[in-house]
Short mmCIF file of C-alpha atoms in Angstrom, two decimals:
data_model
loop_
_atom_site.label_atom_id
_atom_site.label_comp_id
_atom_site.label_asym_id
_atom_site.label_seq_id
_atom_site.Cartn_x
_atom_site.Cartn_y
_atom_site.Cartn_z
CA MET A 1 -64.00 52.24 -10.52
CA THR A 2 -62.86 49.64 -13.06
CA LEU A 3 -65.31 48.22 -15.60
CA SER A 4 -65.13 46.36 -18.90
CA SER A 5 -65.16 48.27 -22.19
CA GLU A 6 -68.46 46.61 -23.06
CA THR A 7 -70.09 47.77 -19.82
CA LEU A 8 -68.83 51.33 -20.20
CA THR A 9 -69.86 51.51 -23.85
CA ARG A 10 -73.38 50.35 -22.95
CA PHE A 11 -73.55 52.87 -20.08
CA ALA A 12 -72.43 55.75 -22.32
CA TYR A 13 -74.92 54.68 -24.99
CA GLN A 14 -77.79 54.61 -22.48
CA LEU A 15 -76.92 58.10 -21.23
CA LEU A 16 -77.01 59.45 -24.79
CA ILE A 17 -80.26 57.66 -25.61
CA ALA A 18 -81.76 59.23 -22.47
CA ILE A 19 -81.25 62.70 -23.97
CA LYS A 20 -82.85 61.62 -27.27
CA VAL A 21 -79.67 61.16 -29.32
CA PRO A 22 -80.62 58.87 -32.26
CA HIS A 23 -79.48 55.26 -31.88
CA PRO A 24 -76.66 55.13 -34.50
CA LYS A 25 -75.21 58.42 -33.30
CA ALA A 26 -75.34 57.39 -29.64
CA GLU A 27 -73.65 54.11 -30.53
CA LEU A 28 -70.87 55.86 -32.45
CA VAL A 29 -70.15 58.47 -29.75
CA ALA A 30 -70.07 55.82 -27.01
CA LYS A 31 -67.75 53.60 -29.05
CA SER A 32 -65.37 56.46 -29.91
CA LEU A 33 -65.02 57.64 -26.32
CA VAL A 34 -64.44 54.18 -24.87
CA ALA A 35 -61.93 53.48 -27.66
CA ALA A 36 -59.84 56.36 -26.29
CA ASN A 37 -60.06 54.92 -22.76
CA LEU A 38 -58.99 51.52 -24.04
CA ARG A 39 -55.86 53.07 -25.54
CA GLY A 40 -55.09 54.84 -22.25
CA VAL A 41 -55.98 58.25 -23.66
CA ASP A 42 -58.40 59.00 -20.82
CA SER A 43 -58.29 62.73 -21.56
CA HIS A 44 -60.41 62.01 -24.66
CA GLY A 45 -62.52 59.24 -23.19
CA LEU A 46 -65.61 59.06 -21.02
CA GLN A 47 -64.60 62.06 -18.92
CA LEU A 48 -65.86 64.12 -21.90
CA LEU A 49 -69.34 62.62 -21.91
CA PRO A 50 -70.86 64.81 -19.15
CA PHE A 51 -69.72 67.89 -21.11
CA TYR A 52 -71.34 66.49 -24.27
CA ILE A 53 -74.57 65.79 -22.38
CA GLU A 54 -74.68 69.29 -20.94
CA LEU A 55 -74.14 70.88 -24.35
CA ILE A 56 -76.82 68.71 -25.97
CA VAL A 57 -79.37 69.36 -23.21
CA MET A 58 -78.75 73.11 -23.54
CA GLY A 59 -79.31 72.91 -27.30
CA ASN A 60 -75.72 73.79 -28.15
CA ILE A 61 -75.46 70.73 -30.43
CA ASP A 62 -78.04 69.68 -33.05
CA ILE A 63 -78.40 65.95 -32.50
CA ASN A 64 -80.63 65.43 -35.54
CA THR A 65 -78.71 67.04 -38.38
CA ASP A 66 -76.42 65.07 -40.68
CA GLY A 67 -74.83 68.15 -42.21
CA ARG A 68 -74.44 68.58 -45.98
CA VAL A 69 -71.89 68.59 -48.78
CA VAL A 70 -71.13 72.19 -49.76
CA SER A 71 -68.93 71.37 -52.75
CA GLU A 72 -67.10 68.45 -54.34
CA SER A 73 -64.46 68.67 -57.07
CA GLY A 74 -62.11 65.81 -57.88
CA GLY A 75 -60.58 64.64 -54.62
CA SER A 76 -61.63 67.79 -52.75
CA LEU A 77 -64.77 68.15 -50.64
CA VAL A 78 -66.13 70.80 -48.29
CA TYR A 79 -68.69 69.71 -45.69
CA ASP A 80 -70.96 71.83 -43.50
CA GLY A 81 -71.56 70.06 -40.20
CA GLN A 82 -74.48 72.36 -39.36
CA ASN A 83 -73.59 72.14 -35.65
CA GLY A 84 -74.11 68.38 -35.63
CA ILE A 85 -72.54 65.80 -33.35
CA GLY A 86 -68.80 65.90 -34.02
CA GLN A 87 -68.36 62.14 -34.23
CA TRP A 88 -71.25 61.76 -36.65
CA ILE A 89 -69.98 64.52 -38.95
CA SER A 90 -66.50 62.98 -38.82
CA GLU A 91 -67.85 59.53 -39.68
CA ILE A 92 -69.50 60.98 -42.78
CA CYS A 93 -66.38 62.93 -43.75
CA CYS A 94 -64.14 59.88 -43.30
CA GLY A 95 -66.45 57.99 -45.64
CA HIS A 96 -66.09 60.72 -48.25
CA ALA A 97 -62.30 60.84 -47.77
CA ILE A 98 -62.01 57.07 -48.32
CA ARG A 99 -64.30 57.16 -51.35
CA LEU A 100 -62.47 60.06 -52.99
CA GLY A 101 -59.05 58.74 -52.00
CA ARG A 102 -59.72 55.48 -53.79
CA ALA A 103 -61.11 57.27 -56.82
CA HIS A 104 -58.33 59.85 -57.14
CA GLY A 105 -55.37 58.44 -55.21
CA ILE A 106 -55.52 61.24 -52.66
CA SER A 107 -58.36 63.21 -51.13
CA LEU A 108 -58.78 66.17 -48.82
CA VAL A 109 -62.09 66.65 -47.01
CA VAL A 110 -62.65 69.65 -44.76
CA SER A 111 -65.64 70.20 -42.49
CA ARG A 112 -66.83 73.34 -40.77
CA GLU A 113 -69.46 74.14 -38.13
CA SER A 114 -68.85 70.80 -36.41
CA ASN A 115 -68.27 69.86 -32.76
CA HIS A 116 -65.76 68.00 -30.62
CA PHE A 117 -64.99 64.66 -32.30
CA GLY A 118 -63.11 62.89 -29.49
CA ALA A 119 -59.62 61.58 -30.23
CA ALA A 120 -58.28 62.29 -33.72
CA ALA A 121 -56.77 58.79 -33.78
CA PHE A 122 -60.21 57.20 -34.00
CA TRP A 123 -60.76 58.86 -37.37
CA ALA A 124 -57.27 58.41 -38.80
CA GLN A 125 -57.57 54.71 -37.94
CA ARG A 126 -60.87 54.58 -39.82
CA MET A 127 -58.97 55.53 -42.97
CA SER A 128 -55.91 53.35 -42.37
CA ALA A 129 -58.17 50.34 -41.75
CA ALA A 130 -59.43 50.89 -45.31
CA GLY A 131 -55.88 50.71 -46.67
CA LEU A 132 -55.22 54.44 -46.87
CA ILE A 133 -52.83 56.63 -44.94
CA GLY A 134 -55.12 58.77 -42.80
CA ILE A 135 -54.16 62.25 -41.67
CA VAL A 136 -56.53 64.16 -39.41
CA MET A 137 -56.37 67.63 -37.89
CA CYS A 138 -58.84 69.99 -36.25
CA ASN A 139 -58.93 73.40 -34.68
CA ALA A 140 -60.27 73.85 -31.17
CA SER A 141 -61.28 76.31 -28.48
CA PRO A 142 -58.63 79.03 -28.06
CA LEU A 143 -56.70 78.07 -24.92
CA VAL A 144 -53.16 78.67 -26.13
CA ALA A 145 -51.30 81.94 -26.59
CA PRO A 146 -49.09 82.34 -29.65
CA TRP A 147 -45.38 82.18 -28.94
CA GLN A 148 -44.29 85.41 -27.23
CA GLY A 149 -47.93 86.33 -26.50
CA LYS A 150 -50.26 85.87 -23.53
CA ASP A 151 -53.73 86.06 -25.12
CA GLN A 152 -55.49 82.86 -26.16
CA ARG A 153 -55.50 82.49 -29.96
CA PHE A 154 -55.12 78.77 -30.76
CA GLY A 155 -56.61 75.52 -29.59
CA THR A 156 -54.64 72.36 -28.91
CA ASN A 157 -55.11 71.74 -32.68
CA PRO A 158 -54.08 68.07 -32.86
CA ILE A 159 -52.27 66.37 -35.72
CA CYS A 160 -52.77 62.65 -36.30
CA VAL A 161 -51.32 60.20 -38.84
CA SER A 162 -52.24 56.51 -39.06
CA VAL A 163 -50.77 54.12 -41.64
CA PRO A 164 -52.16 50.78 -42.83
CA GLY A 165 -50.84 47.57 -41.32
CA PRO A 166 -51.15 45.75 -38.01
CA ASP A 167 -50.00 47.98 -35.12
CA SER A 168 -47.65 49.81 -37.47
CA TRP A 169 -47.39 53.51 -36.65
CA LEU A 170 -49.97 55.90 -35.20
CA LEU A 171 -49.03 59.44 -34.28
CA ASP A 172 -51.67 61.47 -32.41
CA MET A 173 -50.39 64.62 -30.77
CA ALA A 174 -51.60 67.99 -29.65
CA THR A 175 -49.64 71.03 -30.75
CA THR A 176 -49.35 71.86 -27.05
CA THR A 177 -47.17 69.91 -24.63
CA VAL A 178 -50.36 68.16 -23.48
CA ALA A 179 -54.05 68.44 -24.29
CA LEU A 180 -56.37 70.28 -21.89
CA GLY A 181 -57.94 66.92 -21.06
CA LYS A 182 -54.74 65.79 -19.36
CA ILE A 183 -54.94 68.71 -16.94
CA LEU A 184 -58.64 68.00 -16.38
CA ASN A 185 -57.69 64.38 -15.78
CA ALA A 186 -55.21 65.51 -13.11
CA GLN A 187 -58.02 67.49 -11.49
CA PHE A 188 -60.36 64.47 -11.61
CA HIS A 189 -57.68 62.41 -9.87
CA GLY A 190 -57.35 65.05 -7.14
CA ARG A 191 -53.80 66.04 -8.10
CA SER A 192 -52.93 69.58 -7.02
CA THR A 193 -49.87 69.80 -9.25
CA ILE A 194 -48.96 68.92 -12.83
CA PRO A 195 -45.54 68.36 -14.42
CA GLU A 196 -43.39 71.31 -15.45
CA GLY A 197 -43.82 72.43 -19.04
CA TRP A 198 -47.53 71.63 -19.31
CA ALA A 199 -49.05 75.06 -18.73
CA MET A 200 -48.65 78.72 -17.85
CA ASP A 201 -50.67 81.17 -15.78
CA SER A 202 -52.71 83.93 -17.43
CA ASP A 203 -49.60 86.12 -17.69
CA GLY A 204 -47.63 83.48 -19.58
CA VAL A 205 -45.52 82.41 -16.59
CA PRO A 206 -44.96 78.62 -16.33
CA THR A 207 -46.93 76.94 -13.54
CA THR A 208 -47.27 73.48 -11.99
CA ASP A 209 -50.47 74.31 -10.08
CA THR A 210 -53.43 72.43 -11.54
CA GLN A 211 -56.08 75.08 -10.81
CA THR A 212 -53.86 77.91 -12.09
CA ALA A 213 -53.27 75.91 -15.28
CA LEU A 214 -57.01 75.45 -15.84
CA THR A 215 -57.55 79.23 -15.73
CA GLY A 216 -54.32 80.00 -17.57
CA LEU A 217 -52.69 78.91 -20.82
CA LEU A 218 -51.52 75.63 -22.28
CA MET A 219 -47.84 75.48 -23.22
CA PRO A 220 -47.11 75.36 -26.98
CA LEU A 221 -45.21 72.22 -27.98
CA GLY A 222 -41.56 73.13 -28.46
CA GLY A 223 -42.15 76.87 -28.14
CA TYR A 224 -42.43 78.68 -31.46
CA LYS A 225 -42.54 75.36 -33.33
CA GLY A 226 -45.76 74.39 -31.56
CA SER A 227 -47.27 77.76 -32.44
CA GLY A 228 -46.34 77.18 -36.07
CA LEU A 229 -47.91 73.73 -36.11
CA ALA A 230 -51.07 75.02 -34.42
CA MET A 231 -51.42 77.72 -37.06
CA MET A 232 -50.83 75.19 -39.83
CA ALA A 233 -53.72 73.11 -38.48
CA GLU A 234 -55.87 76.26 -38.20
CA ILE A 235 -55.18 77.04 -41.86
CA LEU A 236 -55.83 73.52 -43.19
CA CYS A 237 -59.01 73.13 -41.13
CA ALA A 238 -60.66 76.50 -40.61
CA VAL A 239 -59.26 78.85 -43.24
CA LEU A 240 -59.61 76.26 -46.01
CA SER A 241 -63.13 75.16 -45.03
CA GLY A 242 -64.49 78.70 -44.60
CA GLY A 243 -65.16 77.89 -40.95
CA ALA A 244 -64.75 79.70 -37.66
CA MET A 245 -61.17 80.67 -36.85
CA SER A 246 -59.27 81.24 -33.62
CA THR A 247 -61.31 83.38 -31.23
CA GLU A 248 -64.51 82.75 -33.21
CA LEU A 249 -64.79 79.26 -31.71
CA GLY A 250 -66.79 78.23 -28.69
CA GLY A 251 -65.71 75.34 -26.51
CA ILE A 252 -66.68 72.18 -24.70
CA ARG A 253 -66.81 74.13 -21.42
CA ILE A 254 -68.39 77.28 -22.88
CA GLN A 255 -72.15 77.39 -22.45
CA GLY A 256 -74.63 79.06 -24.77
CA GLN A 257 -72.28 79.26 -27.76
CA PRO A 258 -71.83 76.72 -30.59
CA MET A 259 -68.37 75.17 -30.75
CA ARG A 260 -68.01 75.71 -34.54
CA THR A 261 -65.04 73.37 -34.89
CA SER A 262 -63.42 72.68 -38.28
CA GLN A 263 -61.79 69.37 -39.15
CA MET A 264 -59.58 68.00 -41.94
CA PHE A 265 -59.43 64.44 -43.27
CA LEU A 266 -56.66 63.59 -45.73
CA ALA A 267 -56.56 60.10 -47.28
CA ILE A 268 -53.72 58.70 -49.39
CA ASP A 269 -54.33 55.46 -51.31
CA VAL A 270 -51.18 53.41 -50.69
CA ALA A 271 -52.06 51.01 -53.52
CA ARG A 272 -51.46 53.83 -56.03
CA TYR A 273 -47.78 53.75 -55.00
CA MET A 274 -47.10 50.09 -54.16
CA PRO A 275 -48.97 46.94 -53.10
CA LEU A 276 -50.26 47.16 -49.54
CA ASP A 277 -48.29 44.14 -48.37
CA GLU A 278 -45.07 45.70 -49.64
CA PHE A 279 -45.88 48.92 -47.82
CA ALA A 280 -46.53 46.93 -44.63
CA ARG A 281 -43.18 45.16 -44.98
CA ARG A 282 -41.37 48.45 -45.50
CA MET A 283 -43.08 49.94 -42.45
CA GLN A 284 -42.07 46.93 -40.35
CA SER A 285 -38.51 47.35 -41.58
CA LEU A 286 -38.45 51.05 -40.68
CA VAL A 287 -39.95 50.44 -37.25
CA GLY A 288 -37.40 47.69 -36.66
CA VAL A 289 -34.50 49.96 -37.58
CA VAL A 290 -35.77 52.71 -35.27
CA LYS A 291 -36.31 50.31 -32.38
CA SER A 292 -32.86 48.75 -32.85
CA SER A 293 -31.23 51.92 -31.50
CA ARG A 294 -29.35 51.49 -28.24
CA THR A 295 -31.41 52.83 -25.35
CA ALA A 296 -30.50 56.02 -23.55
CA THR A 297 -29.74 55.96 -19.84
CA GLY A 298 -32.90 55.37 -17.83
CA PHE A 299 -34.87 53.65 -20.60
CA ASP A 300 -35.49 49.95 -21.26
CA GLU A 301 -36.47 50.16 -24.92
CA VAL A 302 -37.17 52.49 -27.82
CA LEU A 303 -40.88 52.94 -28.54
CA VAL A 304 -42.52 54.29 -31.70
CA ALA A 305 -45.73 56.29 -31.94
CA GLY A 306 -48.78 54.18 -31.12
CA GLU A 307 -46.91 51.42 -29.32
CA PRO A 308 -47.75 52.43 -25.73
CA GLU A 309 -51.43 52.76 -26.63
CA TRP A 310 -51.62 49.36 -28.35
CA ARG A 311 -50.07 47.72 -25.30
CA MET A 312 -52.47 49.55 -23.01
CA GLU A 313 -55.43 48.40 -25.11
CA VAL A 314 -54.43 44.76 -24.68
CA GLU A 315 -54.15 45.28 -20.92
CA ARG A 316 -57.43 47.14 -20.54
CA ARG A 317 -59.37 44.69 -22.69
CA ARG A 318 -58.15 41.99 -20.34
CA ASP A 319 -58.35 43.76 -16.96
CA GLY A 320 -60.98 46.47 -17.53
CA ILE A 321 -60.84 50.26 -17.80
CA PRO A 322 -60.14 52.29 -14.65
CA VAL A 323 -62.19 55.50 -14.41
CA SER A 324 -60.96 58.27 -12.10
CA ASP A 325 -63.11 59.16 -9.08
CA GLY A 326 -63.82 62.64 -10.45
CA ALA A 327 -64.85 61.44 -13.91
CA TRP A 328 -66.97 58.62 -12.44
CA GLN A 329 -68.74 61.00 -10.06
CA ASN A 330 -69.70 63.24 -13.00
CA LEU A 331 -71.02 60.26 -14.95
CA VAL A 332 -73.02 59.01 -11.95
CA GLN A 333 -74.52 62.48 -11.41
CA ALA A 334 -75.54 62.62 -15.08
CA ALA A 335 -77.09 59.14 -14.82
CA GLU A 336 -79.08 60.07 -11.72
CA LYS A 337 -80.48 63.17 -13.41
CA LEU A 338 -81.48 61.15 -16.49
CA GLY A 339 -82.80 58.08 -14.68
CA VAL A 340 -80.19 55.75 -16.12
CA ALA A 341 -79.02 52.75 -14.08
CA VAL A 342 -75.39 52.99 -12.96
CA PRO A 343 -73.29 49.84 -13.54
CA GLY A 344 -71.14 48.62 -10.70
#
């Protein structure tokens, strides 16, 4: 099924309204998910919506709360999400990060007791669009064993950096080889195998079987380095915010237990260091130098972080967004239960 971003955003919004999510929150969640699909990051797009709906219907997420500021001092702020919608809490925290970043040159906002916020890039881009370097991290459901272990202790704990300027540089990466959503996406596409290096079985043995991967462990990015980065994110998000850590978290596929995610939003006001246009020129120069490298055998060009996604967004805005059969079936089933018309 291939539909326009506008059609899919409206469909997602209607599904959320059907379960009594307030209008501005439903609008934000729908927009954030479809934004991921537009960029080709389908693992963090509409395939997540049926999980969100299930958690909200079960009462695992408080759709009415806005959370509250716990403390604010200089450029530092702690926010309690009070089990609210992850995107809504993140929108509020991004606003605080931008405000404090402009006032102090740099700000660090941490939230606790939140929920899944979609793709980290959506929030880092919120800050870079305001002229600040945006750095976003979060902890997540424990699906990853520490290096040399086989018990789940870390989430995919993504790290994202977005800098101001038109299509400049946007890094959004899990601290595992891939996010869980990519394996779920393989399942939704009916693929029985996944590439080597993505996952391990429950004993820590590498596997390429999709079902084994879903009941096993995600592979840390770069071995012990990925474990170190995951723990860094856990510290900056959960330890620093006073939130749930490691095995204390629930998950998007865990019923009857709040997710309790912690998130971090760091904003750096570029204008405190140099004019924005000068920064943009320097970024363009750096990107140009990197891309001027001769290509390795088997490659046509050198790409920088964010480039594949920007190209995909242009293509999908023009041609529409393809939704896998498995993800579409889940969305249709949710719509039928809620009495929402299915576009087609």
